[in-house]
PDB file of C-alpha atoms and ligand atoms in Angstrom:
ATOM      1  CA  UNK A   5      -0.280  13.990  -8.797  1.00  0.00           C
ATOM      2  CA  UNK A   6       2.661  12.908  -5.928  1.00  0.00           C
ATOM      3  CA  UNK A   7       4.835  15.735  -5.253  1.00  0.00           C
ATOM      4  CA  UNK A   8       8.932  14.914  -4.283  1.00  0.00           C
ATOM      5  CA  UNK A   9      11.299  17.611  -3.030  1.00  0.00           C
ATOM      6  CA  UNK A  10      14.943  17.487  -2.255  1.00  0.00           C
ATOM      7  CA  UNK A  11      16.371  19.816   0.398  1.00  0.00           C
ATOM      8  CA  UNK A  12      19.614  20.351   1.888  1.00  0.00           C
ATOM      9  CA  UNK A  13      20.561  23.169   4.421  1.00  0.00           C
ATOM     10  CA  UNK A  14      23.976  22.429   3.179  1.00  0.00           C
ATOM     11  CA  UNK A  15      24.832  23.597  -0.244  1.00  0.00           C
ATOM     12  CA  UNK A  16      26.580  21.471  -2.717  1.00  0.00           C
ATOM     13  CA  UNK A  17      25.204  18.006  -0.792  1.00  0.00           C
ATOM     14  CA  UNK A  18      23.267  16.853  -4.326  1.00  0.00           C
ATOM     15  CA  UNK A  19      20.022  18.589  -4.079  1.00  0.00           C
ATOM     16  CA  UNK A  20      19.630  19.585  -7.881  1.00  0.00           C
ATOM     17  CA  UNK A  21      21.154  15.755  -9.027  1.00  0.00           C
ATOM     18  CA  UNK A  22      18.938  13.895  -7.443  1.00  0.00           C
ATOM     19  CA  UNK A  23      15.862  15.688  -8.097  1.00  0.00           C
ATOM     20  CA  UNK A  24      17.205  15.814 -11.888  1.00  0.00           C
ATOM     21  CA  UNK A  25      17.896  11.991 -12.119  1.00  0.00           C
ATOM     22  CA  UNK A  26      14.779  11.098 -10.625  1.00  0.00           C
ATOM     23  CA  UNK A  27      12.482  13.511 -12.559  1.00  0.00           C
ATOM     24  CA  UNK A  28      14.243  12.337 -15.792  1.00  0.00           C
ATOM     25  CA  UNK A  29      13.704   8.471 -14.516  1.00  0.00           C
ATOM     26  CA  UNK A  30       9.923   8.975 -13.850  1.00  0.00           C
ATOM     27  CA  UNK A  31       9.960  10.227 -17.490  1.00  0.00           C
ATOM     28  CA  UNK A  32      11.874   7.440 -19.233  1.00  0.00           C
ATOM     29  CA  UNK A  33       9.448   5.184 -17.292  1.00  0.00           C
ATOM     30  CA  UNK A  34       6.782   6.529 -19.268  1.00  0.00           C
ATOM     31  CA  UNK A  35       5.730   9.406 -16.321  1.00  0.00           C
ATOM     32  CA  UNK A  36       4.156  13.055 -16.946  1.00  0.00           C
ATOM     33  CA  UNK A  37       6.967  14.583 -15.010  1.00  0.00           C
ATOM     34  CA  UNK A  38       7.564  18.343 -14.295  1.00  0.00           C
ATOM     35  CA  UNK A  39      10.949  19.581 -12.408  1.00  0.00           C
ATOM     36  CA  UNK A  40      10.411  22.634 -10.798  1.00  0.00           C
ATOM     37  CA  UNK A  41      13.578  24.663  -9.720  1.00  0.00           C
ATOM     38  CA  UNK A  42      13.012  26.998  -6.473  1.00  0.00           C
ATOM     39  CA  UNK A  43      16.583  27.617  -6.405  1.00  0.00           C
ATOM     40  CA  UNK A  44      17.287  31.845  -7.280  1.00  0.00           C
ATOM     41  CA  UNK A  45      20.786  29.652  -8.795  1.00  0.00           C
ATOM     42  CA  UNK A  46      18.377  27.836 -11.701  1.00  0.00           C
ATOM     43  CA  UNK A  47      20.679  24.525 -11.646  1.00  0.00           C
ATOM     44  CA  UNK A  48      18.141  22.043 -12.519  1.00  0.00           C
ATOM     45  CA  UNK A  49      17.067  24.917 -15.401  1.00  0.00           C
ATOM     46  CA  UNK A  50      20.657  24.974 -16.120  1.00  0.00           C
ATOM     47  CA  UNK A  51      21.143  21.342 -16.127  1.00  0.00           C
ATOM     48  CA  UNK A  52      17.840  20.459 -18.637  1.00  0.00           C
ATOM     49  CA  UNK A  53      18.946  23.130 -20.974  1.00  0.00           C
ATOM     50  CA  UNK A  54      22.203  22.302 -21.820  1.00  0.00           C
ATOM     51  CA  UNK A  55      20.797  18.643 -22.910  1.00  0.00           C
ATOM     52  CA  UNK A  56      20.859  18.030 -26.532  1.00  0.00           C
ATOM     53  CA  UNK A  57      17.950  15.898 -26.667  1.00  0.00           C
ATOM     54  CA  UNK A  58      14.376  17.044 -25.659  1.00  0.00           C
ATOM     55  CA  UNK A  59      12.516  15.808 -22.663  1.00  0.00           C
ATOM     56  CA  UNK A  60      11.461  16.628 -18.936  1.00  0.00           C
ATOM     57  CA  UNK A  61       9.354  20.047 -18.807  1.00  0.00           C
ATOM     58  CA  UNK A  62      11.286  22.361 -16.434  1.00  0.00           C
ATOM     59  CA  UNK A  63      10.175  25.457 -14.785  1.00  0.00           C
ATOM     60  CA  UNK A  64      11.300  27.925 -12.273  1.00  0.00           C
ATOM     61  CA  UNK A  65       9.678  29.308  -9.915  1.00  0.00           C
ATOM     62  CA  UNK A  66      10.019  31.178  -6.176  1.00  0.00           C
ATOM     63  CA  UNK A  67       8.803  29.859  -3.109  1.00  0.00           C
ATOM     64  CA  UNK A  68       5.595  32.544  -2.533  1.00  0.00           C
ATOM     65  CA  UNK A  69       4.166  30.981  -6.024  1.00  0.00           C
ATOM     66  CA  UNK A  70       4.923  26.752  -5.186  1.00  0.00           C
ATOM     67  CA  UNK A  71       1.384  26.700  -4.062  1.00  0.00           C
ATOM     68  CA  UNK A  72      -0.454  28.397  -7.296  1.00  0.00           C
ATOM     69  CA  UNK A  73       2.315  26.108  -9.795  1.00  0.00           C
ATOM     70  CA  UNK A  74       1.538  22.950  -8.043  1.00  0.00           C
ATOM     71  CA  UNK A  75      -2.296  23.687  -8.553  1.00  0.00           C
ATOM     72  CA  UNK A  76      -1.582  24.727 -12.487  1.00  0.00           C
ATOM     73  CA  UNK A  77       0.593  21.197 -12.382  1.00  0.00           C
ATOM     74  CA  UNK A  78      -2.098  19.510 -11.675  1.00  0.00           C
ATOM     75  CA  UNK A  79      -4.467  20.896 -13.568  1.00  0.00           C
ATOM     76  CA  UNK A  80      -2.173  20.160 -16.708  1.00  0.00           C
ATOM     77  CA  UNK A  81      -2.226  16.603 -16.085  1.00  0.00           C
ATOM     78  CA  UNK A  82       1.237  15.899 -14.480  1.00  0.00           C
ATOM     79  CA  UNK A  83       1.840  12.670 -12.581  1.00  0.00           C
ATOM     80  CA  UNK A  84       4.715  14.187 -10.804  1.00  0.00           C
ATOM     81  CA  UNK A  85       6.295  17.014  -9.569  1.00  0.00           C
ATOM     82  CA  UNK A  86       9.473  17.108  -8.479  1.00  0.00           C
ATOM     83  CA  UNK A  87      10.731  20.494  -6.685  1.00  0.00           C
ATOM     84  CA  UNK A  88      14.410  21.005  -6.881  1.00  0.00           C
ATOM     85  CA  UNK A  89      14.836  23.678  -3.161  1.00  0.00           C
ATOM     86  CA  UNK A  90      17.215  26.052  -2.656  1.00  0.00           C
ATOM     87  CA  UNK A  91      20.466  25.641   0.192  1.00  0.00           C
ATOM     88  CA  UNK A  92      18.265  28.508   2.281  1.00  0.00           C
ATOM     89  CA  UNK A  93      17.164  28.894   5.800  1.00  0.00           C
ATOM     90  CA  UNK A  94      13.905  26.923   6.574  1.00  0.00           C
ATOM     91  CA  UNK A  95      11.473  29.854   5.790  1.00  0.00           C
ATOM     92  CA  UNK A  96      12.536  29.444   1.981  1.00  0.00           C
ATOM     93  CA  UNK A  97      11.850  26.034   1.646  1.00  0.00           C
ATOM     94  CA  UNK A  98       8.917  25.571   4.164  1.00  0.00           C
ATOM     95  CA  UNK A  99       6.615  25.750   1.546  1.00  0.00           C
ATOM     96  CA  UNK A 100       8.057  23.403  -0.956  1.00  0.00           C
ATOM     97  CA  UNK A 101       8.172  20.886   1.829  1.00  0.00           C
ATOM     98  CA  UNK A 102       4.126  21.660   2.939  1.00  0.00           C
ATOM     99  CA  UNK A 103       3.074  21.262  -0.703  1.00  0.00           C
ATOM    100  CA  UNK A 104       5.277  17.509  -0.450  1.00  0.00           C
ATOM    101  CA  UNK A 105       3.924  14.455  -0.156  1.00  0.00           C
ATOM    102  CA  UNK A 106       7.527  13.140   0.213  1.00  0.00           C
ATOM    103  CA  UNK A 107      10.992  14.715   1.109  1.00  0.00           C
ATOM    104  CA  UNK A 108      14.085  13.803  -0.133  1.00  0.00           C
ATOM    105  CA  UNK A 109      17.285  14.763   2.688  1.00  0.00           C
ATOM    106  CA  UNK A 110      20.031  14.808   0.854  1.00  0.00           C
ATOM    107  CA  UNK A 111      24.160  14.589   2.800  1.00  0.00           C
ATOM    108  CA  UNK A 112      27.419  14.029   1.730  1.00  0.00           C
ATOM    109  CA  UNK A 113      28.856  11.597   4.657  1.00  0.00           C
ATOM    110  CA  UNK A 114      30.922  14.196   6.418  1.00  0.00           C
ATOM    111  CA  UNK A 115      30.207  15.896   9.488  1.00  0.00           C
ATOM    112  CA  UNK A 116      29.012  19.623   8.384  1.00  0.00           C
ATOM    113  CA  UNK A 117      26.847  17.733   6.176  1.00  0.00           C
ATOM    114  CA  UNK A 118      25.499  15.814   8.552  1.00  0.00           C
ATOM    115  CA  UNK A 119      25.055  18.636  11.347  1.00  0.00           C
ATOM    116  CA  UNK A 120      23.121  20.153   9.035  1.00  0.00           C
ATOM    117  CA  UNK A 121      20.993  17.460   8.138  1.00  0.00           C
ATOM    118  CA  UNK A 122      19.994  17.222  11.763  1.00  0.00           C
ATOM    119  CA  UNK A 123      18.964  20.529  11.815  1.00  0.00           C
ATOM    120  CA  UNK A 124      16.745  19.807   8.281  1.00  0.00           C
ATOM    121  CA  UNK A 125      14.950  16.993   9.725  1.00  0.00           C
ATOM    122  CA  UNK A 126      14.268  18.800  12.520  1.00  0.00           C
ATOM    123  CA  UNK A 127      12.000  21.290  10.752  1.00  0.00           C
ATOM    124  CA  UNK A 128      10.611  18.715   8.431  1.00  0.00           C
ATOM    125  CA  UNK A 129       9.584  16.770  11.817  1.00  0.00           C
ATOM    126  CA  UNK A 130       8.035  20.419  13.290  1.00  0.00           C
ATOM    127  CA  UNK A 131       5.692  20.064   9.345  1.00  0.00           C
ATOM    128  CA  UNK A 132       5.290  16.529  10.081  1.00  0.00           C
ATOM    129  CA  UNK A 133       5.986  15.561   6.336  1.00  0.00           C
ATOM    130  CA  UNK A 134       7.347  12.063   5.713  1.00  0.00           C
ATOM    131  CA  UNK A 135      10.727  11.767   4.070  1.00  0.00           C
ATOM    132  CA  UNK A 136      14.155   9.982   4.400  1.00  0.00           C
ATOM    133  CA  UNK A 137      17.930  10.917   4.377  1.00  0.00           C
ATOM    134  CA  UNK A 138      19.642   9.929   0.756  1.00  0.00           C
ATOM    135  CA  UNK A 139      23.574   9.773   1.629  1.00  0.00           C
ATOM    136  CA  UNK A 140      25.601  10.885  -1.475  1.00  0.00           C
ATOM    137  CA  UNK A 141      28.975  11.383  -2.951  1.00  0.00           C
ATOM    138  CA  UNK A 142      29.823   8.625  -0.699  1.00  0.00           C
ATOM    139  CA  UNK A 143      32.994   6.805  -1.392  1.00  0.00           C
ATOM    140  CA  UNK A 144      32.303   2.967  -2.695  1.00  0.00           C
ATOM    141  CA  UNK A 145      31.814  -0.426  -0.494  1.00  0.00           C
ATOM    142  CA  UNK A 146      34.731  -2.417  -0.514  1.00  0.00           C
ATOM    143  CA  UNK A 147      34.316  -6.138  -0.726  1.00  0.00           C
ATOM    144  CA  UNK A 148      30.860  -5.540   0.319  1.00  0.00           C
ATOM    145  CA  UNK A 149      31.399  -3.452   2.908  1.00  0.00           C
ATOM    146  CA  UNK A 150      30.583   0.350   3.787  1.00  0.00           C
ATOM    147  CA  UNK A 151      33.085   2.804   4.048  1.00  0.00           C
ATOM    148  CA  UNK A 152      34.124   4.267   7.406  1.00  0.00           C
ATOM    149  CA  UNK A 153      32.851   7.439   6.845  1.00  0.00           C
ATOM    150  CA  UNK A 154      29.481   5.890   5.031  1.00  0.00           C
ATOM    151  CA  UNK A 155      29.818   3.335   8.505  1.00  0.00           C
ATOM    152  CA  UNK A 156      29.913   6.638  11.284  1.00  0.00           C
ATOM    153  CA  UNK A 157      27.335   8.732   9.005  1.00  0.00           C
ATOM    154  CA  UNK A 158      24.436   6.099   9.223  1.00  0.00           C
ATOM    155  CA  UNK A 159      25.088   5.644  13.177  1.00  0.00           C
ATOM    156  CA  UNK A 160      25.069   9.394  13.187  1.00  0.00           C
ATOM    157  CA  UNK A 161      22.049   9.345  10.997  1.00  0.00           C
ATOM    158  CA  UNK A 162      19.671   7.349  13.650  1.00  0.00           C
ATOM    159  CA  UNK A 163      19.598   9.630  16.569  1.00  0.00           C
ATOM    160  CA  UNK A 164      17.698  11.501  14.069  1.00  0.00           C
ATOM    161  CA  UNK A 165      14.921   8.742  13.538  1.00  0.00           C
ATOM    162  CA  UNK A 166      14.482   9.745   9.965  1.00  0.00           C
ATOM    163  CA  UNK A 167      14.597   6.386   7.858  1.00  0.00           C
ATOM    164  CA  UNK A 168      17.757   6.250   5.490  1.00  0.00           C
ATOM    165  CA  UNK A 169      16.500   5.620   2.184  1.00  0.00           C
ATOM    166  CA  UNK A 170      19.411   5.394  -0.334  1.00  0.00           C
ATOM    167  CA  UNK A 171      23.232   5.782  -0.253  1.00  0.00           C
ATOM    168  CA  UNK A 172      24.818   7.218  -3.819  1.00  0.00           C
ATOM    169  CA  UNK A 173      28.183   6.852  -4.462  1.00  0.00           C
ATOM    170  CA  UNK A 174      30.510   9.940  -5.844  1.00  0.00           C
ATOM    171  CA  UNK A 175      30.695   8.710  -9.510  1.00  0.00           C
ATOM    172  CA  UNK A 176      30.958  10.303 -12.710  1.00  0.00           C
ATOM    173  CA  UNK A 177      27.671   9.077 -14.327  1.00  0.00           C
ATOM    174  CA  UNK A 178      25.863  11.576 -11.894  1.00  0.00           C
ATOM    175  CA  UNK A 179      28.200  14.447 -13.117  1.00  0.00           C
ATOM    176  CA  UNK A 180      28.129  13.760 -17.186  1.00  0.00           C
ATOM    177  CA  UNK A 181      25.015  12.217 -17.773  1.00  0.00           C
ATOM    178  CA  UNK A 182      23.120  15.566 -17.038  1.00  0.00           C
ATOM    179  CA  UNK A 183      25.949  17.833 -18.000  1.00  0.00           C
ATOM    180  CA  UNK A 184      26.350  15.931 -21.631  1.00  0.00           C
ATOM    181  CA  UNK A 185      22.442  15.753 -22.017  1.00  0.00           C
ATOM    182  CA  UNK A 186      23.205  12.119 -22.411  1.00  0.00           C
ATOM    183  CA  UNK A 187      21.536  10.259 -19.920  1.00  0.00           C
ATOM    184  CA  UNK A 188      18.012  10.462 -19.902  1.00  0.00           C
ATOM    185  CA  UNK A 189      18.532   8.665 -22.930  1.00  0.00           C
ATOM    186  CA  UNK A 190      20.105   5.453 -22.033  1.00  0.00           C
ATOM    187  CA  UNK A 191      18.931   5.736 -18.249  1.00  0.00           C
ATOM    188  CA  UNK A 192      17.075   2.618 -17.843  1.00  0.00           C
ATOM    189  CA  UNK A 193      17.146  -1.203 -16.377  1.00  0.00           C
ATOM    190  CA  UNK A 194      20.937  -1.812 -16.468  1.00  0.00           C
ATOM    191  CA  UNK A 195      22.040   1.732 -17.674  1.00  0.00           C
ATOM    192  CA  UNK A 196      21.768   2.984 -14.688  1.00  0.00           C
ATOM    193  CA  UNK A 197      23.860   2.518 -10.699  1.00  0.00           C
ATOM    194  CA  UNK A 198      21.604  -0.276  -9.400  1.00  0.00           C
ATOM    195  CA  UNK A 199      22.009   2.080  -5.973  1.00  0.00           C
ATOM    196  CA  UNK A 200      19.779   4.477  -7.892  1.00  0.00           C
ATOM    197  CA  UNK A 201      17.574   1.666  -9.259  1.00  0.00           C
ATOM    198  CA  UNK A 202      17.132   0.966  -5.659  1.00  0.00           C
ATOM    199  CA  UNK A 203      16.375   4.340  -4.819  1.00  0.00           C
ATOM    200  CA  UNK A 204      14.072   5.156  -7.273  1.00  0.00           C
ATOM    201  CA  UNK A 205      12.044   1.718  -6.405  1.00  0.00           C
ATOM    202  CA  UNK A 206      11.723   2.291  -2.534  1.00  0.00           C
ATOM    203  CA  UNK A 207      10.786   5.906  -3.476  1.00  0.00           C
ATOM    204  CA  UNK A 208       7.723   5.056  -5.226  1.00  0.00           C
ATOM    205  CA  UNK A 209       6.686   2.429  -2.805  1.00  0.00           C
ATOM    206  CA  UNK A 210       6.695   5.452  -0.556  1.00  0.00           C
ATOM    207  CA  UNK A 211       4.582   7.293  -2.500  1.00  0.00           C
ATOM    208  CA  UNK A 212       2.543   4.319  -3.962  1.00  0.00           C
ATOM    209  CA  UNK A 213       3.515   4.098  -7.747  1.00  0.00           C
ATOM    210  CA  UNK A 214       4.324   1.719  -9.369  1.00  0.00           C
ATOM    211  CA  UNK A 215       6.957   3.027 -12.579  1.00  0.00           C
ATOM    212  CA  UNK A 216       8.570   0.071 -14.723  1.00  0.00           C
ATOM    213  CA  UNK A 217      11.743   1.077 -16.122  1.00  0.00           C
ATOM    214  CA  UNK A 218      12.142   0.559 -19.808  1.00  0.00           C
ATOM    215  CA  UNK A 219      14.997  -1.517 -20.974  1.00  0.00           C
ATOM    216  CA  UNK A 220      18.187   0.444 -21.593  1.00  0.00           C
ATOM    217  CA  UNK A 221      18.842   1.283 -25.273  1.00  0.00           C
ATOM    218  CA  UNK A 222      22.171   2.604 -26.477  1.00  0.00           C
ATOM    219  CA  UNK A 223      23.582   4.709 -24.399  1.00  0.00           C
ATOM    220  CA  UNK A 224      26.015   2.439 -22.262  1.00  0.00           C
ATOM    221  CA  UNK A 225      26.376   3.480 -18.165  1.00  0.00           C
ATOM    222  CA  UNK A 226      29.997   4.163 -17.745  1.00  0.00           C
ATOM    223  CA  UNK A 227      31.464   3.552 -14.699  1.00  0.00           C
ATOM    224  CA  UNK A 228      33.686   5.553 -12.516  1.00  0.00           C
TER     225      UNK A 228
HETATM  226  N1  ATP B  13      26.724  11.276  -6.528  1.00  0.00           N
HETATM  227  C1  ATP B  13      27.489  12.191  -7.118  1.00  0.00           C
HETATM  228  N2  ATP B  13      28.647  11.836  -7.698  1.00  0.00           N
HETATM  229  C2  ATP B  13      29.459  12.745  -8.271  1.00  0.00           C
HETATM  230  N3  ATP B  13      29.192  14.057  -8.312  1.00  0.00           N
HETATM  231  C3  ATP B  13      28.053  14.496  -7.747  1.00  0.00           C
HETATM  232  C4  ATP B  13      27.131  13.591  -7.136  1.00  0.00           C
HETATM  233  N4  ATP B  13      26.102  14.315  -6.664  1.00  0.00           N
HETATM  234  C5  ATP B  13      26.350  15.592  -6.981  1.00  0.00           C
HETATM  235  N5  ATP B  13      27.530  15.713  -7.624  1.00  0.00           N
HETATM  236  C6  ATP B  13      28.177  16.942  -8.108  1.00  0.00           C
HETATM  237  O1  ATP B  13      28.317  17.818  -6.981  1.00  0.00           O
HETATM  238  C7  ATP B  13      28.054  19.155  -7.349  1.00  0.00           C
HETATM  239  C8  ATP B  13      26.901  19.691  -6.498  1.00  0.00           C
HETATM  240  O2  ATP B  13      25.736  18.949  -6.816  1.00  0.00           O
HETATM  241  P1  ATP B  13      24.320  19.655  -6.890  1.00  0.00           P
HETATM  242  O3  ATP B  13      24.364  20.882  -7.733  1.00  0.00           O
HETATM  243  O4  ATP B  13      23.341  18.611  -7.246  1.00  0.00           O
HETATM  244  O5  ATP B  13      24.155  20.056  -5.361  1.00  0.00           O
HETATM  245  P2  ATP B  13      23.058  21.018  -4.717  1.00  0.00           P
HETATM  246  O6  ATP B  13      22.814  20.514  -3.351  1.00  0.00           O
HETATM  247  O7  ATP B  13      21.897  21.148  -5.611  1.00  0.00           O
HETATM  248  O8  ATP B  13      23.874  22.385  -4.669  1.00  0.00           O
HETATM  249  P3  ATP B  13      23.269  23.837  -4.349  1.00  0.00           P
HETATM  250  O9  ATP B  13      23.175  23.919  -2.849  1.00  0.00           O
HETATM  251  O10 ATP B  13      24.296  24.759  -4.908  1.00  0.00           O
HETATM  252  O11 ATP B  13      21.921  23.932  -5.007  1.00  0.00           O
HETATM  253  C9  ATP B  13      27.742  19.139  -8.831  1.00  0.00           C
HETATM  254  O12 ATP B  13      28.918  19.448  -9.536  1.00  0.00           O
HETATM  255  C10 ATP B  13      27.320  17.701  -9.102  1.00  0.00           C
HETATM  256  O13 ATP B  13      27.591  17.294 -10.426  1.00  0.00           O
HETATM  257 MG1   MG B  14      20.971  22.844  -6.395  1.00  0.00          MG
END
């Protein structure tokens, strides 16, 4: 079983949508997935229950009892586990990111974000876990180009020697998809941002799987 996490020191930065999205892509590429929500707030929890259709096993949990649910994951036959972390001082998520075989950084291009992403990835560098920085809520490229602010954050982004692994623009699908219960549904090759078809491809080869995306059915991606 790989185990992801997403962490943010800053709250609001896209923690609980990118875990969701990818947890609910490993399933619709035929994945045992379980999201686990470490968060007190219970917004991935939140998120998979308002969905009309069924799907992606969710539980919560607290940080003192990651160690005994990863064990039970595994023991239930999981592929994945994805652990959506709370917006906490280090000592909260320290655990989630030990029991990680990959962590997920996740900033909005602006500079509180990004201060605090520093100070992230310098306590997943003191557990020596490997991981990469996801920029989201980014604003679009324009004629093929990045943003200013998209532009300053990655030059920010390499004094930190942490390996930039995806940049997600602010768009709606992110928002609706998971509040509508819609997307899981229709989330597959051509449904979904080809920036998070990206993502989700360079994440596996980090963690050595190798998940083929079903065609899209009817549920159209609707753009921004
Ligand atoms: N790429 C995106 N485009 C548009 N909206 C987004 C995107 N990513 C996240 N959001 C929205 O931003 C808000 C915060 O996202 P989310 O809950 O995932 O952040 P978080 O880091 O988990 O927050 P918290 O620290 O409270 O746990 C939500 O309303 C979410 O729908
Ligand atoms: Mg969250």
């Amino acid at each position: 079983m790989k185990t992801i996490c997403t962490m943010a020191r800053k709250g609001g930065s896209g923690k609980t949508t990118v875990a969701v999205a990818l947890a609910l892509t490993w399933q619709r590429s035929g994945k045992r997935v379980l999201l686990l929500d470490s968060d007190p707030q219970r917004s991935s929890w939140a998120y998979l229950h308002s969905r009309t259709q069924p799907g992606l096993d969710v539980r919560t949990t607290v940080s003192g009892k990651l160690f005994t649910t990863k064990a039970a994951a595994e023991r239930e036959g999981y592929d994945i586990l994805v652990v959506d972390t709370p917006a906490h001082p280090e000592a909260d998520v320290s655990v989630a990111l030990t029991i990680s075989d990959y962590v997920l950084v996740v900033a909005r291009p602006t500079f509180l974000d990004l201060a605090a992403a520093a100070q992230a990835i310098g306590h997943l560098n003191q557990i020596d876990r490997p991981g990469a920085i996801v920029l989201n809520q980014a604003p679009p490229q324009r004629f093929g180009e990045d943003a200013p602010q998209v532009r300053k954050a990655k030059k920010a982004l390499q004094a930190t020697h942490l390996p930039l692994i995806g940049v997600l623009c602010a768009r709606r699908v992110y928002q609706e998809g998971l509040e509508k219960g819609t997307f899981a549904s229709g989330w597959g090759i051509g449904s979904c941002p080809q920036e998070f078809e990206r993502l989700f491809a360079l994440v596996n080869s980090k963690i050595g799987l190798r998940p083929v995306l079903p065609a899209a059915d009817s549920m159209a991606f609707v753009s921004p």
